[in-house]
Amino acid sequence: MLVEAPVAHTPLEPVAGLDPTVVPAEALLEGAAEDWWTIGRRIRIGRAFADTLSPQQRAEAAFTTLPEPYGDAFADEVDGLKLARVGLVDRTHPALTGLDDRPDFWQPTTLTYECQVPVGGTTLHVRAHDGGDVDWYTADAEAPLPAPAFQTRQVVPQRLQYPGAPGPRWWQIEDGTVDIGGFPPDRAHLATALLLELVCDHANDWFTFPVPAPRIEPGDEGRPTSGVVVGLGDVRVKDTFDDWWDLNIPPGDSDPPAQADEAPGPWSLFRTSGLDRSSLVVWPTAATPLTGPALDDVLLGVDEDANLLWAVELRADGIDRALSADSAAALEETRRTGTRRFTWLASTTLPEHWHPYRIEHGSSRMFVQGLVAGRAAAQSELLGAGNGHVLAASAVPNQGMRLERRYALARATDGKPVLWRQRRRLPLLAGPVSHLRFDLLRESSP
């Protein structure tokens, strides 16, 4: 058997000065200019410009408490990042080599990433990316590629094999030790459900063929195989009788049914919305990046009883704030004891590092960060770092969510290390509840 397939590899074009065929997609979408400012660089840059500062500027730019193991070891030194934020560093200084002014694609209002990636005359739109793994489903295309450059290649297909697969020949004894029921499908692995369907149909005539890499022409340095949109043309198969057969791609949204008894519409295990039926985005991904401890750990949840959204800072800038989102003290103050001796309270106890967001109605429904009297503002960069914060009403689901920020390290396709700060949205089973009550009578303990 032989497969003949026209194949096109259309590379993604640079984004924010970075090459999507080299840099891992997670670093490309989630990185920002301030990722460069590690603690070591902040110390080094601060020392390089410390002599140019006035005593007041030195005091305003001094380090606060740093995460362990640094602590207060550099409390009297200048923070280079603070100097850069107020424009007190010379960007041409040799100490700042490697610092780029790349954009930040994080959207603080929706707590997601938004980005556009040009490719071959169209544009890929990354919308509502929660952080973490990037794959073919992360981006939608504006339109199909107008003119992909196809190269006709021939490859030899192989029979599809997997544990418990039916034997390809008659009277062939199959492996009795394999339990096909040991492949339980779940919502994250649609392919396992399809595998069970395949086995139940007892089909033993399934074949796969590899999509070949771009042909290297004489004098060509090579072409990327990831960070591209891979497309197939009209694929043909030659069988053992030397007859050629055309392979039909499943129908698209507006295509008529392929057969009289088939329904119209798309079907594909892998499909990028907006591209044609035979095209797919292939990213260079960071499969197993090294990650550091959480710099920020924030819980968000809607408190229907208090008519507020709460943001609980468990950790901010590497410093532990609240040990947990426990509000047992407030719940205890509302408990009935039967003594019938009451004490008036203006409100129940609100735990430390709980920050309220009130609902405001303007052109759209928003959550606007408020302040609790006598307490500091939110310190986490994810919550505005003390400069206020506004959230879209749809940004936080009813069951709440967790926000994390941490450093991640991976390698690009050229082997060079890539460092970025990853912000992620993670689901919660239930959001934090404050048990907040106003103007109540607390019943005394027995």
XYZ file of C-alpha atoms in Angstrom:
446
model
C 0.000 0.000 0.000
C 1.051 3.586 -0.643
C -0.340 6.986 0.366
C 0.184 10.075 -1.786
C -0.569 13.337 -0.004
C 0.053 16.993 -0.892
C 1.331 18.495 2.393
C 1.754 22.168 3.309
C 3.598 23.507 6.381
C 2.785 27.211 6.773
C 4.878 28.730 9.615
C 3.323 31.077 12.145
C 4.649 34.612 11.902
C 6.481 36.384 14.781
C 4.463 37.670 17.721
C 5.860 40.345 20.047
C 9.277 39.835 18.466
C 9.249 36.092 19.244
C 9.354 33.270 16.721
C 6.402 30.868 17.268
C 8.319 28.094 15.486
C 11.048 28.236 18.162
C 9.570 29.568 21.423
C 7.145 27.260 23.289
C 3.574 28.396 22.785
C 2.972 28.690 26.540
C 5.872 31.150 26.915
C 4.765 33.026 23.805
C 1.217 33.585 25.035
C 1.780 33.838 28.797
C 5.066 35.723 29.004
C 5.553 39.434 29.683
C 8.374 41.963 29.879
C 8.645 41.732 33.684
C 9.377 37.992 33.511
C 13.011 39.034 32.980
C 13.177 40.552 36.456
C 14.247 37.647 38.616
C 15.292 38.439 42.181
C 18.967 38.185 41.263
C 18.559 40.694 38.433
C 16.564 43.048 40.646
C 19.435 43.058 43.138
C 22.112 43.467 40.457
C 20.341 46.324 38.645
C 19.578 48.052 41.932
C 23.259 48.007 42.911
C 24.271 49.302 39.469
C 22.101 52.437 39.821
C 22.138 52.926 43.599
C 24.826 55.657 43.474
C 22.708 57.798 41.128
C 19.772 58.036 43.568
C 18.899 60.557 46.225
C 18.280 59.327 49.780
C 14.534 59.678 49.240
C 14.645 57.699 46.000
C 16.691 54.991 47.689
C 14.125 54.735 50.487
C 11.186 54.548 48.050
C 12.906 51.877 45.945
C 14.160 49.732 48.826
C 13.322 46.037 48.946
C 10.499 44.856 51.156
C 10.358 41.315 52.524
C 11.259 38.770 49.847
C 10.249 35.105 49.604
C 12.347 32.543 51.396
C 15.265 31.980 51.515
C 15.918 35.722 51.021
C 13.592 37.152 53.664
C 14.899 40.545 54.860
C 18.510 39.930 53.789
C 18.303 42.750 51.204
C 16.026 45.127 53.113
C 18.539 48.015 52.836
C 19.267 47.537 49.136
C 17.628 49.082 46.061
C 15.107 47.077 44.012
C 15.975 47.461 40.320
C 12.423 46.572 39.284
C 10.989 49.481 41.271
C 13.496 51.810 39.598
C 12.484 50.546 36.155
C 8.778 51.063 36.874
C 9.333 54.763 37.663
C 11.817 55.310 34.835
C 15.001 55.731 36.896
C 17.133 53.257 34.936
C 19.005 53.789 31.679
C 17.679 51.152 29.285
C 20.967 51.253 27.333
C 22.987 50.182 30.381
C 24.870 46.898 29.786
C 23.309 45.417 32.919
C 19.899 45.438 31.189
C 21.002 43.369 28.205
C 18.255 40.935 27.285
C 15.352 43.021 28.625
C 12.612 43.317 25.981
C 9.512 45.507 25.982
C 7.190 42.743 24.852
C 3.418 43.120 25.420
C 1.518 41.313 28.130
C -1.435 39.339 26.753
C -3.034 38.803 30.176
C -6.417 40.517 30.485
C -6.995 41.513 34.140
C -10.710 42.105 33.545
C -11.452 38.591 32.320
C -8.441 36.816 33.916
C -7.561 35.180 30.609
C -5.051 35.581 27.787
C -5.973 37.191 24.464
C -3.593 37.189 21.494
C -3.453 37.289 17.699
C -0.991 35.248 15.648
C -0.636 36.006 11.913
C -0.057 33.094 9.567
C -0.052 32.800 5.780
C -2.468 35.640 5.011
C -4.910 34.974 7.840
C -4.887 35.370 11.625
C -5.221 32.963 14.531
C -7.137 34.367 17.486
C -6.365 33.065 20.958
C -9.339 33.888 23.156
C -10.084 33.065 26.788
C -6.905 31.046 27.303
C -6.802 30.080 30.993
C -3.050 29.487 31.088
C -1.266 26.158 30.975
C -1.251 23.726 28.067
C -1.601 25.082 24.532
C -2.816 22.852 21.700
C -4.749 22.876 18.430
C -7.972 23.947 20.184
C -6.422 27.056 21.779
C -6.738 29.249 18.671
C -9.472 29.903 16.122
C -8.697 31.114 12.617
C -10.147 34.215 11.034
C -10.317 32.471 7.660
C -8.718 29.517 5.839
C -5.212 29.920 4.481
C -5.553 31.574 1.069
C -2.657 29.856 -0.717
C -0.769 27.133 1.179
C 2.347 25.836 -0.589
C 1.806 22.092 -1.078
C 4.507 19.489 -1.629
C 3.357 16.087 -2.867
C 4.856 13.302 -0.768
C 4.456 9.541 -0.716
C 4.505 7.483 2.497
C 3.799 3.889 3.477
C 0.848 3.416 5.864
C 0.962 1.136 8.893
C -1.788 -0.921 10.462
C -3.287 0.742 13.549
C -2.061 -1.114 16.638
C -2.996 -0.754 20.289
C -3.300 -3.120 23.285
C -6.261 -5.409 22.769
C -6.587 -4.680 19.051
C -8.288 -7.353 16.919
C -5.946 -9.713 15.102
C -5.428 -8.720 11.441
C -5.695 -12.283 10.076
C -8.229 -15.087 10.196
C -7.784 -17.712 12.947
C -5.126 -15.579 14.630
C -5.221 -16.044 18.398
C -5.554 -12.676 20.148
C -3.965 -11.700 23.449
C -6.283 -12.920 26.182
C -4.494 -10.978 28.944
C -5.636 -7.601 27.627
C -8.860 -6.242 29.084
C -10.243 -3.612 26.760
C -12.450 -2.432 29.603
C -9.279 -1.202 31.249
C -9.368 1.870 29.022
C -12.038 3.914 30.798
C -13.021 7.060 28.888
C -13.251 10.396 30.663
C -14.077 13.960 29.665
C -10.413 14.765 28.979
C -9.797 11.787 26.682
C -12.385 11.550 23.948
C -9.990 9.301 22.043
C -10.454 6.497 24.582
C -14.209 6.536 23.986
C -13.581 6.294 20.262
C -11.148 3.441 20.882
C -13.846 1.457 22.669
C -16.229 2.136 19.800
C -13.589 0.923 17.358
C -12.986 -2.296 19.298
C -16.680 -2.976 19.727
C -17.095 -2.735 15.964
C -14.213 -5.233 15.682
C -12.671 -3.338 12.797
C -9.208 -4.605 11.886
C -8.742 -2.649 8.686
C -7.718 0.715 10.150
C -4.446 2.234 8.976
C -2.414 5.291 9.880
C 0.210 7.195 7.953
C 2.663 9.857 9.141
C 2.454 13.389 7.797
C 5.957 13.870 6.385
C 8.116 16.823 7.331
C 8.818 19.518 4.724
C 11.227 18.434 2.013
C 14.678 19.985 2.463
C 15.888 21.443 -0.786
C 19.597 21.798 -1.638
C 21.005 24.807 0.171
C 17.971 24.994 2.457
C 18.654 25.214 6.205
C 15.509 23.297 6.968
C 11.909 24.225 7.627
C 9.995 24.091 10.908
C 7.724 21.170 11.704
C 6.065 22.844 14.705
C 4.733 26.345 15.063
C 3.012 25.768 11.736
C -0.380 25.184 10.191
C -0.232 21.736 8.590
C -2.564 21.188 5.662
C -3.348 18.243 3.433
C -4.519 18.372 -0.172
C -6.319 15.619 -2.085
C -4.982 12.416 -0.507
C -4.893 9.202 -2.548
C -4.208 5.590 -1.547
C -2.875 2.810 -3.766
C -3.962 -0.645 -2.689
C -2.291 -4.014 -3.263
C -4.000 -4.271 -6.668
C -2.362 -1.007 -7.814
C -5.707 0.761 -7.816
C -5.841 4.365 -6.612
C -8.549 5.514 -4.197
C -9.394 9.056 -3.097
C -9.710 9.666 0.654
C -12.672 11.848 1.586
C -12.370 14.295 4.449
C -15.391 14.503 6.802
C -17.826 17.254 5.765
C -17.598 20.833 6.995
C -20.267 23.182 8.331
C -21.746 24.101 4.951
C -20.898 20.924 3.051
C -23.644 18.580 1.838
C -23.770 15.032 3.238
C -21.085 12.739 1.870
C -23.612 9.912 1.485
C -27.379 9.835 1.191
C -27.796 8.392 4.700
C -25.318 10.752 6.411
C -26.078 14.007 8.163
C -24.397 17.272 7.130
C -21.992 19.082 9.423
C -18.430 18.645 10.652
C -16.898 15.695 12.403
C -13.260 15.505 13.379
C -11.323 14.458 16.410
C -8.988 17.396 15.713
C -10.162 20.561 13.991
C -9.193 24.220 14.254
C -12.229 26.426 13.880
C -11.979 28.729 10.890
C -9.406 26.708 8.979
C -10.377 24.353 6.198
C -11.173 20.738 7.014
C -7.692 19.405 6.288
C -5.658 22.013 8.230
C -4.505 21.927 11.838
C -2.375 24.192 14.032
C 0.688 22.444 15.472
C 2.374 24.376 18.297
C 5.807 23.795 19.836
C 4.635 23.178 23.390
C 6.354 22.893 26.748
C 5.228 19.368 27.611
C 6.819 19.139 31.077
C 8.157 22.561 32.106
C 9.950 23.023 35.405
C 7.773 25.139 37.689
C 8.680 27.020 40.835
C 6.610 27.553 43.975
C 3.526 29.710 43.660
C 4.269 33.433 43.765
C 0.564 34.232 44.051
C -2.287 32.019 45.168
C -5.733 33.631 45.195
C -9.218 32.174 45.683
C -12.211 33.871 44.059
C -15.856 33.186 44.728
C -19.269 34.812 44.666
C -20.921 35.117 48.091
C -24.641 35.272 47.397
C -25.535 35.925 51.034
C -23.271 38.976 51.275
C -23.967 40.001 47.656
C -20.215 40.323 47.097
C -17.392 38.612 45.300
C -14.487 37.706 47.559
C -10.816 37.458 46.645
C -8.786 35.653 49.307
C -5.025 36.153 49.142
C -3.395 32.973 50.373
C -0.043 34.053 48.927
C 1.160 37.248 47.257
C 4.599 37.958 45.747
C 5.922 34.768 47.306
C 4.853 35.713 50.852
C 2.191 33.728 52.725
C -0.789 35.919 53.639
C -3.710 33.786 54.808
C -3.196 30.199 55.904
C -6.558 29.196 54.407
C -9.909 30.563 53.339
C -11.446 29.518 56.665
C -14.130 31.820 58.067
C -15.070 29.698 61.068
C -14.872 32.687 63.449
C -17.688 34.477 61.606
C -19.775 31.316 61.537
C -19.284 30.841 65.274
C -20.549 34.381 65.940
C -23.881 33.529 64.290
C -24.360 30.238 66.157
C -27.230 29.937 68.621
C -26.220 28.847 72.122
C -29.544 29.040 74.004
C -28.279 31.417 76.736
C -30.466 34.267 75.493
C -27.706 36.743 76.453
C -26.801 38.883 73.456
C -24.063 41.313 72.476
C -24.546 43.678 69.554
C -21.949 43.502 66.769
C -21.646 45.824 63.807
C -20.600 42.815 61.688
C -19.155 39.383 62.008
C -15.393 38.919 61.924
C -13.884 39.147 58.467
C -10.662 37.136 58.156
C -7.461 38.886 57.124
C -6.602 39.227 53.438
C -10.193 38.916 52.278
C -10.898 41.602 49.667
C -14.476 42.438 48.638
C -15.695 43.199 45.121
C -19.044 44.972 44.906
C -21.405 44.731 41.950
C -21.773 47.860 39.821
C -24.024 48.350 36.812
C -22.817 50.564 33.995
C -22.611 49.693 30.349
C -22.142 46.143 31.641
C -22.260 44.347 34.972
C -18.860 44.485 36.689
C -17.234 43.550 40.000
C -15.283 46.518 41.408
C -12.686 45.967 44.117
C -13.381 47.691 47.428
C -11.391 48.323 50.605
C -12.030 47.110 54.136
C -11.610 49.897 56.681
C -8.362 49.633 58.610
C -6.862 46.976 56.346
C -4.300 47.048 53.560
C -5.272 46.746 49.912
C -4.636 43.609 47.911
C -0.925 43.000 47.308
C -1.108 40.358 44.598
C -0.345 41.420 41.044
C -3.343 39.326 39.986
C -5.619 41.646 41.989
C -4.130 44.979 40.940
C -1.317 45.175 43.530
C -3.046 47.969 45.468
C -4.054 49.989 42.395
C -7.641 48.798 42.246
C -9.139 46.062 40.120
C -12.260 45.547 38.027
C -13.609 42.153 36.964
C -16.145 41.265 34.321
C -19.186 39.566 35.819
C -18.574 36.512 33.634
C -14.934 36.135 34.705
C -15.682 34.105 37.840
C -17.924 31.006 37.653
C -20.521 30.283 40.325
C -18.395 27.580 41.956
C -15.406 29.928 42.207
C -11.878 29.500 40.947
C -8.235 29.643 41.928
C -5.627 31.971 40.439
C -1.948 31.059 40.506
C 1.195 32.781 39.311
C 4.543 31.006 39.220
C 7.763 30.825 37.223
C 8.077 28.156 34.545
C 11.194 27.044 32.677
C 11.338 25.094 29.426
C 13.513 24.817 26.342
C 12.833 26.211 22.910
C 13.218 24.077 19.786
C 16.767 25.435 19.410
C 17.682 24.127 22.873
C 17.853 27.526 24.594
C 16.115 27.940 27.970
C 12.949 30.034 28.137
C 11.741 31.497 31.446
C 8.314 33.055 32.019
C 5.783 33.710 34.765
C 2.693 31.636 34.205
C -0.715 32.820 35.380
C -3.419 30.169 35.477
C -7.113 29.818 36.255
C -7.950 26.592 38.074
C -11.430 25.288 38.981
C -12.786 25.000 42.514
C -15.559 22.806 43.825
C -16.831 25.730 45.896
C -15.684 29.296 46.344
C -14.828 30.999 49.657
C -17.791 31.964 51.846
C -17.344 34.747 54.410
C -20.492 34.170 56.554
C -20.520 37.962 56.741
C -23.468 39.493 58.587
C -24.165 43.105 59.560
C -25.950 44.542 62.581
C -26.384 41.268 64.460
C -26.855 40.108 68.040
C -24.293 37.542 69.090
C -25.537 35.061 71.634
C -23.088 34.499 74.485
C -21.475 31.153 75.140
C -23.020 29.008 77.877
